[in-house]
Short mmCIF file of C-alpha atoms in Angstrom, two decimals:
data_model
loop_
_atom_site.label_atom_id
_atom_site.label_comp_id
_atom_site.label_asym_id
_atom_site.label_seq_id
_atom_site.Cartn_x
_atom_site.Cartn_y
_atom_site.Cartn_z
CA UNK A 71 -1.38 -58.29 10.22
CA UNK A 72 1.35 -55.49 11.40
CA UNK A 73 1.71 -51.91 10.77
CA UNK A 74 5.32 -51.39 10.77
CA UNK A 75 7.27 -48.11 11.46
CA UNK A 76 10.09 -47.90 9.07
CA UNK A 77 12.52 -45.57 10.66
CA UNK A 78 12.70 -43.61 7.35
CA UNK A 79 8.96 -43.72 6.04
CA UNK A 80 6.97 -43.99 9.18
CA UNK A 81 3.94 -46.31 9.41
CA UNK A 82 3.60 -48.86 6.54
CA UNK A 83 1.78 -52.18 5.74
CA UNK A 84 3.59 -55.38 6.79
CA UNK A 85 3.24 -56.53 2.99
CA UNK A 86 5.86 -53.79 1.95
CA UNK A 87 8.64 -55.40 4.17
CA UNK A 88 10.44 -58.56 4.58
CA UNK A 89 12.02 -60.08 7.38
CA UNK A 90 15.66 -61.51 7.74
CA UNK A 91 16.01 -63.04 10.86
CA UNK A 92 18.09 -62.42 13.93
CA UNK A 93 20.07 -58.84 14.18
CA UNK A 94 23.30 -57.83 15.48
CA UNK A 95 25.11 -61.10 14.15
CA UNK A 96 28.36 -59.53 13.35
CA UNK A 97 30.73 -61.37 10.94
CA UNK A 98 33.66 -62.77 12.63
CA UNK A 99 37.10 -60.98 11.79
CA UNK A 100 39.55 -63.97 12.50
CA UNK A 101 38.06 -65.99 9.87
CA UNK A 102 41.03 -67.91 9.08
CA UNK A 103 41.61 -69.27 12.67
CA UNK A 104 37.82 -70.22 13.31
CA UNK A 105 37.08 -73.83 13.90
CA UNK A 106 34.01 -75.64 12.16
CA UNK A 107 32.09 -75.20 15.11
CA UNK A 108 32.44 -71.52 15.29
CA UNK A 109 31.74 -71.17 11.59
CA UNK A 110 28.65 -73.30 12.07
CA UNK A 111 27.40 -71.17 15.03
CA UNK A 112 27.98 -67.82 13.02
CA UNK A 113 26.29 -68.98 9.87
CA UNK A 114 23.28 -71.47 11.13
CA UNK A 115 22.68 -71.55 14.83
CA UNK A 116 20.11 -68.93 15.92
CA UNK A 117 18.56 -67.99 19.41
CA UNK A 118 15.21 -68.37 17.80
CA UNK A 119 13.64 -67.20 21.23
CA UNK A 120 9.72 -67.37 22.07
CA UNK A 121 9.59 -63.80 23.27
CA UNK A 122 11.73 -60.62 22.68
CA UNK A 123 13.49 -60.88 19.37
CA UNK A 124 15.90 -58.18 17.83
CA UNK A 125 15.46 -58.98 14.01
CA UNK A 126 16.46 -57.47 10.63
CA UNK A 127 13.84 -56.12 8.27
CA UNK A 128 14.07 -54.34 5.05
CA UNK A 129 11.47 -52.05 3.42
CA UNK A 130 11.50 -54.02 0.16
CA UNK A 131 8.91 -52.20 -1.58
CA UNK A 132 9.53 -48.76 -0.10
CA UNK A 133 12.73 -47.05 0.48
CA UNK A 134 14.46 -50.47 0.37
CA UNK A 135 16.47 -49.61 3.37
CA UNK A 136 17.37 -52.04 6.11
CA UNK A 137 16.75 -51.47 9.75
CA UNK A 138 16.22 -53.48 12.89
CA UNK A 139 13.18 -54.17 15.01
CA UNK A 140 12.58 -55.50 18.44
CA UNK A 141 9.45 -57.68 18.49
CA UNK A 142 7.80 -60.09 20.74
CA UNK A 143 7.79 -63.34 18.93
CA UNK A 144 5.00 -64.96 20.93
CA UNK A 145 2.55 -62.05 20.21
CA UNK A 146 4.06 -60.66 17.02
CA UNK A 147 3.87 -57.08 18.76
CA UNK A 148 6.52 -54.80 17.65
CA UNK A 149 8.28 -52.80 20.60
CA UNK A 150 10.62 -50.57 18.58
CA UNK A 151 12.07 -50.36 15.19
CA UNK A 152 15.50 -48.52 14.89
CA UNK A 153 18.27 -47.93 12.36
CA UNK A 154 21.26 -49.88 11.54
CA UNK A 155 23.94 -48.74 13.51
CA UNK A 156 22.09 -47.14 16.51
CA UNK A 157 22.04 -48.62 20.11
CA UNK A 158 19.49 -51.50 20.37
CA UNK A 159 16.59 -50.27 22.86
CA UNK A 160 16.23 -52.14 26.11
CA UNK A 161 13.96 -54.90 26.25
CA UNK A 162 10.90 -53.80 27.89
CA UNK A 163 9.97 -55.03 31.29
CA UNK A 164 6.21 -55.86 30.24
CA UNK A 165 4.49 -56.61 27.20
CA UNK A 166 2.55 -53.41 27.88
CA UNK A 167 5.61 -51.08 27.15
CA UNK A 168 4.86 -48.65 24.51
CA UNK A 169 6.16 -48.62 21.15
CA UNK A 170 9.20 -46.31 20.69
CA UNK A 171 11.20 -45.77 17.34
CA UNK A 172 14.24 -44.41 15.87
CA UNK A 173 14.22 -40.63 15.38
CA UNK A 174 12.65 -39.40 11.95
CA UNK A 175 15.43 -36.95 11.03
CA UNK A 176 16.17 -39.06 8.00
CA UNK A 177 20.25 -39.47 8.65
CA UNK A 178 21.83 -42.22 6.97
CA UNK A 179 23.37 -44.53 9.39
CA UNK B 250 -5.69 -102.89 32.34
CA UNK B 251 -5.58 -104.43 29.05
CA UNK B 252 -6.33 -102.72 25.95
CA UNK B 253 -9.43 -104.42 24.09
CA UNK B 254 -8.87 -104.92 20.44
CA UNK B 255 -11.23 -102.67 17.98
CA UNK B 256 -12.93 -105.12 15.58
CA UNK B 257 -16.44 -105.55 13.98
CA UNK B 258 -17.51 -107.71 17.06
CA UNK B 259 -16.47 -105.09 19.61
CA UNK B 260 -18.49 -102.31 17.36
CA UNK B 261 -21.32 -104.72 17.35
CA UNK B 262 -21.05 -105.43 21.12
CA UNK B 263 -20.69 -101.84 22.14
CA UNK B 264 -23.72 -100.90 20.03
CA UNK B 265 -25.90 -102.91 22.11
CA UNK B 266 -25.19 -100.64 24.95
CA UNK B 267 -25.46 -97.73 22.79
CA UNK B 268 -21.60 -97.12 22.81
CA UNK B 269 -21.64 -95.80 26.35
CA UNK B 270 -19.30 -98.37 27.40
CA UNK B 271 -16.02 -97.96 25.34
CA UNK B 272 -13.06 -98.47 27.08
CA UNK B 273 -10.97 -95.20 27.25
CA UNK B 274 -8.24 -95.23 24.58
CA UNK B 275 -5.46 -94.39 26.93
CA UNK B 276 -4.96 -93.88 30.72
CA UNK B 277 -4.50 -90.62 32.27
CA UNK B 278 -1.74 -91.63 35.09
CA UNK B 279 0.06 -89.24 37.71
CA UNK B 280 3.67 -88.87 36.74
CA UNK B 281 6.09 -90.95 38.63
CA UNK B 282 9.24 -89.96 40.36
CA UNK B 283 11.48 -91.44 37.52
CA UNK B 284 11.41 -92.96 34.15
CA UNK B 285 14.22 -94.73 31.79
CA UNK B 286 13.26 -92.38 29.06
CA UNK B 287 11.13 -88.91 29.18
CA UNK B 288 9.77 -87.79 25.96
CA UNK B 289 8.87 -84.08 25.78
CA UNK B 290 6.08 -83.48 23.44
CA UNK B 291 3.08 -85.54 22.89
CA UNK B 292 2.43 -84.97 19.18
CA UNK B 293 2.78 -87.65 16.56
CA UNK B 294 6.36 -88.11 16.38
CA UNK B 295 6.92 -88.14 19.90
CA UNK B 296 4.01 -90.71 20.63
CA UNK B 297 5.43 -92.79 17.76
CA UNK B 298 8.94 -92.68 19.38
CA UNK B 299 7.17 -93.89 22.84
CA UNK B 300 5.34 -96.52 21.07
CA UNK B 301 8.40 -98.03 19.24
CA UNK B 302 10.62 -97.65 22.32
CA UNK B 303 8.06 -99.91 24.12
CA UNK B 304 6.92 -102.28 21.51
CA UNK B 305 10.46 -102.85 19.72
CA UNK B 306 13.18 -101.73 21.94
CA UNK B 307 12.12 -103.16 25.13
CA UNK B 308 12.05 -99.81 27.10
CA UNK B 309 8.42 -99.70 28.72
CA UNK B 310 9.17 -97.31 31.72
CA UNK B 311 8.76 -94.25 29.49
CA UNK B 312 6.62 -90.92 29.87
CA UNK B 313 5.46 -88.83 27.17
CA UNK B 314 5.10 -85.17 28.67
CA UNK B 315 2.59 -82.84 26.56
CA UNK B 316 2.04 -79.38 27.77
CA UNK B 317 -1.42 -79.07 26.25
CA UNK B 318 -3.51 -82.19 24.60
CA UNK B 319 -2.29 -84.84 22.30
CA UNK B 320 -1.73 -83.90 18.99
CA UNK B 321 -2.86 -80.26 19.56
CA UNK B 322 0.20 -78.83 18.07
CA UNK B 323 1.49 -79.41 14.37
CA UNK B 324 0.09 -82.70 14.50
CA UNK B 325 -3.54 -81.70 14.49
CA UNK B 326 -2.71 -78.57 12.15
CA UNK B 327 -0.92 -80.04 9.10
CA UNK B 328 -2.52 -80.71 5.77
CA UNK B 329 -2.16 -84.37 6.25
CA UNK B 330 -0.08 -85.17 3.18
CA UNK B 331 2.20 -88.10 2.96
CA UNK B 332 4.93 -88.56 0.21
CA UNK B 333 8.29 -89.63 -0.15
CA UNK B 334 9.36 -87.84 -3.56
CA UNK B 335 12.77 -86.23 -2.23
CA UNK B 336 15.81 -85.74 -3.98
CA UNK B 337 18.63 -87.25 -1.80
CA UNK B 338 19.61 -90.54 -0.67
CA UNK B 339 19.37 -89.57 3.10
CA UNK B 340 15.97 -88.15 2.54
CA UNK B 341 14.62 -91.00 0.59
CA UNK B 342 15.92 -93.05 3.50
CA UNK B 343 13.81 -91.61 6.05
CA UNK B 344 10.66 -90.63 3.98
CA UNK B 345 10.25 -93.86 2.31
CA UNK B 346 10.94 -95.78 5.54
CA UNK B 347 7.88 -93.69 6.78
CA UNK B 348 5.82 -94.70 3.85
CA UNK B 349 6.67 -98.26 4.06
CA UNK B 350 5.33 -97.99 7.90
CA UNK B 351 2.34 -95.89 6.93
CA UNK B 352 1.23 -98.68 4.42
CA UNK B 353 0.79 -101.17 7.49
CA UNK B 354 0.07 -98.70 10.00
CA UNK B 355 -3.64 -99.23 10.52
CA UNK B 356 -3.17 -102.86 10.83
CA UNK B 357 -0.30 -102.60 13.36
CA UNK B 358 -1.87 -100.04 15.72
CA UNK B 359 -5.43 -101.84 15.34
CA UNK B 360 -6.50 -97.98 14.98
CA UNK B 361 -7.83 -96.67 11.55
CA UNK B 362 -5.62 -93.97 10.63
CA UNK B 363 -7.36 -93.55 7.37
CA UNK B 364 -3.89 -93.83 5.26
CA UNK B 365 -5.43 -92.99 1.54
CA UNK B 366 -2.67 -93.45 -1.30
CA UNK B 367 -4.53 -91.64 -3.67
CA UNK B 368 -1.66 -90.23 -5.42
CA UNK B 369 0.16 -86.91 -5.27
CA UNK B 370 0.81 -84.52 -8.20
CA UNK B 371 3.86 -82.04 -8.21
CA UNK B 372 2.83 -79.67 -10.99
CA UNK B 373 5.65 -77.75 -13.14
CA UNK B 374 5.06 -74.31 -14.53
CA UNK B 375 8.35 -73.49 -16.18
CA UNK B 376 11.40 -74.86 -18.06
CA UNK B 377 13.12 -74.64 -14.62
CA UNK B 378 10.19 -76.46 -12.66
CA UNK B 379 10.32 -79.29 -15.39
CA UNK B 380 14.05 -79.41 -15.04
CA UNK B 381 13.77 -79.76 -11.36
CA UNK B 382 11.17 -82.41 -11.29
CA UNK B 383 13.10 -84.08 -14.02
CA UNK B 384 16.17 -84.42 -11.92
CA UNK B 385 14.36 -85.30 -8.84
CA UNK B 386 11.95 -87.68 -10.41
CA UNK B 387 15.04 -89.62 -11.77
CA UNK B 388 16.73 -89.52 -8.49
CA UNK B 389 13.35 -90.67 -6.65
CA UNK B 390 13.44 -93.55 -9.44
CA UNK B 391 17.01 -94.36 -8.74
CA UNK B 392 16.18 -94.93 -4.84
CA UNK B 393 13.67 -97.32 -5.78
CA UNK B 394 10.61 -95.33 -4.91
CA UNK B 395 7.64 -94.99 -7.60
CA UNK B 396 7.87 -91.53 -9.65
CA UNK B 397 6.16 -90.83 -13.04
CA UNK B 398 6.55 -87.92 -15.19
CA UNK B 399 2.92 -86.94 -16.69
CA UNK B 400 2.43 -84.78 -19.70
CA UNK B 401 0.05 -81.83 -19.40
CA UNK B 402 -2.62 -83.81 -21.40
CA UNK B 403 -2.11 -86.75 -18.76
CA UNK B 404 -2.44 -83.87 -15.88
CA UNK B 405 -6.01 -83.10 -17.37
CA UNK B 406 -6.97 -86.63 -17.83
CA UNK B 407 -6.41 -87.23 -13.96
CA UNK B 408 -7.75 -83.86 -13.14
CA UNK B 409 -10.63 -82.73 -15.47
CA UNK B 410 -11.02 -79.52 -13.40
CA UNK B 411 -7.78 -78.06 -13.73
CA UNK B 412 -6.88 -74.96 -15.79
CA UNK B 413 -3.79 -75.98 -17.58
CA UNK B 414 -3.55 -72.56 -19.31
CA UNK B 415 -3.35 -70.48 -16.37
CA UNK B 416 -1.14 -67.39 -15.86
CA UNK B 417 1.81 -69.78 -15.58
CA UNK B 418 0.65 -72.70 -17.66
CA UNK B 419 1.12 -76.50 -16.24
CA UNK B 420 3.95 -77.67 -18.44
CA UNK B 421 3.95 -81.15 -16.66
CA UNK B 422 3.95 -83.02 -13.50
CA UNK B 423 5.56 -85.73 -11.19
CA UNK B 424 3.16 -88.16 -9.92
CA UNK B 425 3.93 -90.30 -6.64
CA UNK B 426 0.86 -93.06 -6.76
CA UNK B 427 1.89 -94.31 -3.18
CA UNK B 428 1.60 -90.54 -2.02
CA UNK B 429 -1.67 -89.55 -0.16
CA UNK B 430 -3.05 -88.62 2.90
CA UNK B 431 -3.88 -89.90 6.65
CA UNK B 432 -6.17 -88.69 9.17
CA UNK B 433 -3.81 -86.38 11.48
CA UNK B 434 -5.79 -86.96 14.82
CA UNK B 435 -6.06 -90.63 14.46
CA UNK B 436 -2.31 -91.06 14.16
CA UNK B 437 -1.65 -89.44 17.39
CA UNK B 438 -4.73 -91.13 18.89
CA UNK B 439 -3.55 -94.47 17.45
CA UNK B 440 0.17 -94.22 18.62
CA UNK B 441 -1.09 -92.91 22.03
CA UNK B 442 -3.44 -96.06 22.55
CA UNK B 443 -0.65 -98.60 21.35
CA UNK B 444 2.05 -97.05 23.54
CA UNK B 445 -0.18 -96.68 26.48
CA UNK B 446 -0.99 -100.45 26.04
CA UNK B 447 2.41 -101.31 25.98
CA UNK B 448 3.00 -99.51 29.32
CA UNK B 449 3.99 -95.86 28.38
CA UNK B 450 2.88 -93.23 30.94
CA UNK B 451 1.21 -90.36 28.74
CA UNK B 452 0.83 -87.17 30.77
CA UNK B 453 -1.13 -84.29 29.34
CA UNK B 454 -1.23 -80.81 30.76
CA UNK B 455 2.32 -81.17 31.79
CA UNK B 456 4.72 -78.59 30.67
CA UNK B 457 8.50 -78.83 31.18
CA UNK B 458 10.07 -75.83 32.53
CA UNK B 459 13.63 -76.83 32.88
CA UNK B 460 16.06 -79.37 32.04
CA UNK B 461 18.08 -80.94 34.90
CA UNK B 462 21.85 -81.39 34.11
CA UNK B 463 24.59 -82.75 36.30
CA UNK B 464 28.20 -83.15 34.98
CA UNK B 465 26.97 -82.62 31.63
CA UNK B 466 24.70 -85.44 31.52
CA UNK B 467 20.96 -85.15 31.87
CA UNK B 468 19.19 -86.44 34.81
CA UNK B 469 15.79 -85.27 34.53
CA UNK B 470 13.17 -82.50 33.90
CA UNK B 471 11.34 -80.00 36.00
CA UNK B 472 7.50 -79.47 34.94
CA UNK B 473 4.53 -77.83 36.34
CA UNK B 474 3.55 -81.17 37.90
CA UNK B 475 6.87 -81.36 39.72
CA UNK B 476 10.34 -82.79 39.11
CA UNK B 477 10.76 -85.93 37.11
CA UNK B 478 14.05 -87.87 36.98
CA UNK B 479 15.30 -89.62 33.77
CA UNK B 480 17.53 -91.81 32.46
CA UNK B 481 17.43 -90.06 28.88
CA UNK B 482 15.43 -87.20 27.68
CA UNK B 483 14.21 -87.09 24.01
CA UNK B 484 12.99 -83.63 22.96
CA UNK B 485 10.24 -84.12 20.22
CA UNK B 486 8.91 -80.55 20.67
CA UNK B 487 8.73 -79.25 17.17
CA UNK B 488 8.10 -75.47 17.06
CA UNK B 489 9.32 -75.43 20.86
CA UNK B 490 12.68 -77.29 20.61
CA UNK B 491 14.85 -74.08 20.53
CA UNK B 492 13.02 -73.28 23.88
CA UNK B 493 13.85 -76.69 25.34
CA UNK B 494 17.27 -76.16 23.82
CA UNK B 495 17.75 -73.03 25.56
CA UNK B 496 16.67 -74.60 29.05
CA UNK B 497 19.52 -76.92 28.33
CA UNK B 498 22.05 -73.95 27.63
CA UNK B 499 22.57 -74.38 23.83
CA UNK B 500 21.39 -73.08 20.43
CA UNK B 501 19.76 -75.00 17.78
CA UNK B 502 20.04 -74.47 13.90
CA UNK B 503 16.40 -73.65 13.87
CA UNK B 504 14.20 -70.59 13.14
CA UNK B 505 10.45 -70.86 13.95
CA UNK B 506 7.78 -69.42 11.33
CA UNK B 507 3.79 -69.57 11.24
CA UNK B 508 2.66 -71.79 8.52
CA UNK B 509 -1.20 -71.42 7.50
CA UNK B 510 -3.71 -73.63 6.44
CA UNK B 511 -7.49 -73.48 5.76
CA UNK B 512 -10.40 -75.51 4.91
CA UNK B 513 -13.33 -75.04 2.58
CA UNK B 514 -16.97 -75.79 3.24
CA UNK B 515 -17.52 -79.56 2.39
CA UNK B 516 -18.49 -80.51 -1.10
CA UNK B 517 -19.03 -83.74 -2.89
CA UNK B 518 -15.86 -85.55 -4.10
CA UNK B 519 -14.03 -83.45 -6.68
CA UNK B 520 -10.52 -83.96 -6.49
CA UNK B 521 -9.17 -87.32 -5.68
CA UNK B 522 -5.51 -86.77 -5.41
CA UNK B 523 -3.38 -84.32 -3.82
CA UNK B 524 -2.12 -81.46 -6.05
CA UNK B 525 0.91 -79.40 -5.10
CA UNK B 526 2.41 -76.45 -6.96
CA UNK B 527 5.86 -75.32 -6.07
CA UNK B 528 5.77 -72.90 -8.83
CA UNK B 529 2.77 -70.78 -7.77
CA UNK B 530 2.53 -71.77 -4.10
CA UNK B 531 -0.61 -73.67 -3.46
CA UNK B 532 -1.41 -77.38 -2.43
CA UNK B 533 -4.76 -78.87 -2.09
CA UNK B 534 -6.56 -82.11 -1.46
CA UNK B 535 -9.87 -82.91 -0.34
CA UNK B 536 -10.49 -84.78 3.15
CA UNK B 537 -12.89 -87.50 3.42
CA UNK B 538 -15.34 -85.04 4.89
CA UNK B 539 -15.38 -83.24 1.67
CA UNK B 540 -13.48 -79.95 2.74
CA UNK B 541 -10.65 -78.82 0.51
CA UNK B 542 -7.65 -78.47 2.41
CA UNK B 543 -5.51 -75.82 1.51
CA UNK B 544 -2.05 -74.64 2.22
CA UNK B 545 1.02 -72.52 0.88
CA UNK B 546 4.11 -70.79 1.96
CA UNK B 547 4.87 -70.07 5.52
CA UNK B 548 4.94 -66.42 6.99
CA UNK B 549 8.40 -65.16 6.52
CA UNK B 550 9.02 -63.85 9.79
CA UNK B 551 10.19 -65.41 13.18
CA UNK B 552 7.03 -66.22 15.26
CA UNK B 553 5.44 -68.58 18.17
CA UNK B 554 2.06 -66.97 17.47
CA UNK B 555 0.02 -69.69 15.62
CA UNK B 556 -1.70 -66.95 13.98
CA UNK B 557 0.05 -65.96 10.57
CA UNK B 558 -0.93 -62.86 8.58
CA UNK B 559 -4.07 -62.06 6.03
CA UNK B 560 -1.88 -61.43 3.09
CA UNK B 561 -0.69 -65.22 3.03
CA UNK B 562 -4.29 -66.26 2.68
CA UNK B 563 -4.83 -64.18 -0.26
CA UNK B 564 -1.49 -65.43 -1.71
CA UNK B 565 -2.84 -68.94 -1.15
CA UNK B 566 -6.41 -68.70 -2.48
CA UNK B 567 -5.03 -66.78 -5.51
CA UNK B 568 -3.33 -69.51 -7.15
CA UNK B 569 -5.80 -72.16 -5.95
CA UNK B 570 -8.64 -70.12 -8.09
CA UNK B 571 -6.03 -69.82 -11.03
CA UNK B 572 -5.53 -73.58 -11.09
CA UNK B 573 -9.26 -74.48 -10.04
CA UNK B 574 -11.33 -71.82 -11.46
CA UNK B 575 -14.37 -73.49 -10.03
CA UNK B 576 -12.97 -73.35 -6.47
CA UNK B 577 -13.81 -69.52 -6.42
CA UNK B 578 -17.14 -70.07 -5.45
CA UNK B 579 -16.32 -71.85 -2.42
CA UNK B 580 -16.32 -70.32 0.84
CA UNK B 581 -13.63 -71.02 3.41
CA UNK B 582 -14.63 -72.31 6.84
CA UNK B 583 -11.61 -72.13 9.17
CA UNK B 584 -7.95 -71.07 9.01
CA UNK B 585 -5.17 -71.52 11.50
CA UNK B 586 -1.40 -71.90 11.61
CA UNK B 587 1.11 -74.04 13.36
CA UNK B 588 4.74 -73.13 14.28
CA UNK B 589 7.21 -74.77 11.98
CA UNK B 590 10.78 -75.26 13.24
CA UNK B 591 12.94 -75.03 9.79
CA UNK B 592 16.66 -75.59 9.55
CA UNK B 593 18.37 -74.00 6.59
CA UNK B 594 18.51 -77.18 4.44
CA UNK B 595 14.89 -77.85 4.92
CA UNK B 596 15.76 -81.46 6.29
CA UNK B 597 15.15 -82.59 9.81
CA UNK B 598 17.49 -82.87 12.90
CA UNK B 599 17.66 -86.39 14.77
CA UNK B 600 20.65 -86.26 16.99
CA UNK B 601 22.64 -86.27 20.03
CA UNK B 602 23.21 -83.04 21.61
CA UNK B 603 26.07 -81.43 23.45
CA UNK B 604 24.56 -82.76 26.94
CA UNK B 605 24.73 -86.54 27.23
CA UNK B 606 21.70 -88.55 27.23
CA UNK B 607 19.73 -85.50 25.72
CA UNK B 608 18.46 -86.31 22.12
CA UNK B 609 16.85 -83.87 19.74
CA UNK B 610 14.36 -84.84 17.11
CA UNK B 611 13.08 -81.54 15.47
CA UNK B 612 13.54 -79.18 12.46
CA UNK B 613 10.86 -81.30 10.35
CA UNK B 614 9.83 -77.71 9.40
CA UNK B 615 6.98 -77.71 7.06
CA UNK B 616 6.85 -81.25 6.23
CA UNK B 617 7.05 -83.35 9.26
CA UNK B 618 3.60 -85.07 9.33
CA UNK B 619 4.59 -87.65 6.42
CA UNK B 620 7.44 -88.96 8.15
CA UNK B 621 5.66 -89.58 11.82
CA UNK B 622 5.99 -93.53 11.51
CA UNK B 623 9.52 -93.41 10.26
CA UNK B 624 10.80 -90.65 12.41
CA UNK B 625 9.34 -92.45 15.62
CA UNK B 626 10.74 -95.60 14.64
CA UNK B 627 14.30 -94.34 13.83
CA UNK B 628 14.68 -92.24 16.78
CA UNK B 629 13.13 -94.90 19.23
CA UNK B 630 15.84 -97.27 18.19
CA UNK B 631 18.49 -94.52 18.20
CA UNK B 632 17.71 -93.35 21.58
CA UNK B 633 17.41 -96.80 22.94
CA UNK B 634 20.94 -97.40 21.39
CA UNK B 635 22.33 -94.10 22.50
CA UNK B 636 23.62 -93.69 18.86
CA UNK B 637 21.85 -92.57 16.13
CA UNK B 638 20.93 -95.55 13.57
CA UNK B 639 21.70 -95.69 10.01
CA UNK B 640 18.47 -93.99 8.82
CA UNK B 641 18.91 -91.07 11.62
CA UNK B 642 22.62 -90.64 11.51
CA UNK B 643 22.93 -88.27 8.43
CA UNK B 644 20.42 -85.69 10.26
CA UNK B 645 22.98 -85.02 12.84
CA UNK B 646 23.13 -81.45 14.20
CA UNK B 647 26.63 -81.60 13.58
CA UNK B 648 25.80 -81.38 9.85
CA UNK B 649 25.74 -77.68 10.32
CA UNK B 650 29.40 -77.69 11.56
CA UNK B 651 30.93 -80.24 8.96
CA UNK B 652 28.79 -78.71 5.97
CA UNK B 653 27.40 -82.09 5.07
CA UNK B 654 23.99 -80.46 4.62
CA UNK B 655 20.98 -82.37 2.99
CA UNK B 656 19.60 -79.60 0.78
CA UNK B 657 15.79 -80.22 -0.06
CA UNK B 658 14.64 -76.85 -0.54
CA UNK B 659 13.01 -77.83 -4.00
CA UNK B 660 11.31 -80.99 -2.59
CA UNK B 661 9.69 -78.86 0.49
CA UNK B 662 6.96 -78.21 -1.98
CA UNK B 663 6.43 -74.49 -1.69
CA UNK B 664 8.79 -71.56 -0.69
CA UNK B 665 9.41 -71.83 3.20
#
């Protein structure tokens, strides 16, 4: 089981959180001119990597705020959690890279 | 080498030599430089595809590449349930096709897959559940598939040990008498033996590391045992389908989750059908060894880790003990997870891909085992023809662009 560091609340049990898939998929702006393929890609197609995955989590049974995580889907190791709007952390070179998280100042992003 | 048939006489003959001289069930050949069709993935679906390609489509120059051992992935990790009680016509087409093939499979393969049509109960715990099984049960009936509604009293008669008045009382059930279980390992081994006898090369410990593409047409694969040329490549890689697609340069509408199962210590026969509860999230049957085979929802985060979390185990055994209080005394022996490749509409993908002659059979999510013969059969004929056949066509990748989804969320048994 994971311990997940909520960028606002700190370390909490995984059962307080729920995962909502790949992060950083922006809703397209030119919606009226998009093809079916472009819509399909936006709504349904996912990179689903075996390895580093940037994904959305929500602290559902805590502060109920959304944030992003960088996690290795092959090992379930979480390398970083960061607030929505923050620059995504670089993917570490090796799996031994240490956990770094967003700052704990509590700013709303 | 010809494959010798299994029979009572071969059993007696081999008993005379203390069972030391049984023929190996399949060869272990070196990969050739080129094949007409290369199948990626030696699970049930891949081996069934190879079997039907070789025995029904006249294509015997086929290799099945398996990175580990046969049936070591989801084929050996599922809860062995077979049923065809799905809502929509396209699903009835593929899953009922599979059940009909299951009904003659042991005879066809000359291999006992221990298919047992012990009946499958789908419980309803709320008015909404009752309406859902009402709608689905009638749809199943209209598709010519057996389905019956049971009252709580009839459920109790069938399953005396059930606690109808649990926290969410049992209000009715949908019964498919032709549903049941089969032995998962035997399905992989039976298809492997049949495919091998028909000339298919089954190559284990052979992991695909790249897809060779020229002019948007697949020409072969790279593996840890060298490059292999191929006229067609059929990816039947289940949880690793997205990894294969990434090698070929495109995405699939899939996300992977761990799906856990656990078995109890073996006990004498106590539950003689399969029980599934969509409402409180558990399903259970008893294996022929006597173990209870238990599962529930998948872990709700992307993962390839084949482990899953502890809280899901609690989430599984809680409703189990609520429905069957006497099971609270049982100890659980083993727990594991498989990686399920889930589509948003909970229906599979059998499809051509953006690369010519590269085909995908994936997205079976949490319910692929039941479809093994039907999936292999439909996919083999489709790969041989180069176009998806009538059964496979609705499951094209293109449905995620056109919007013609096949939503089987409610029939997928529990929340995934």
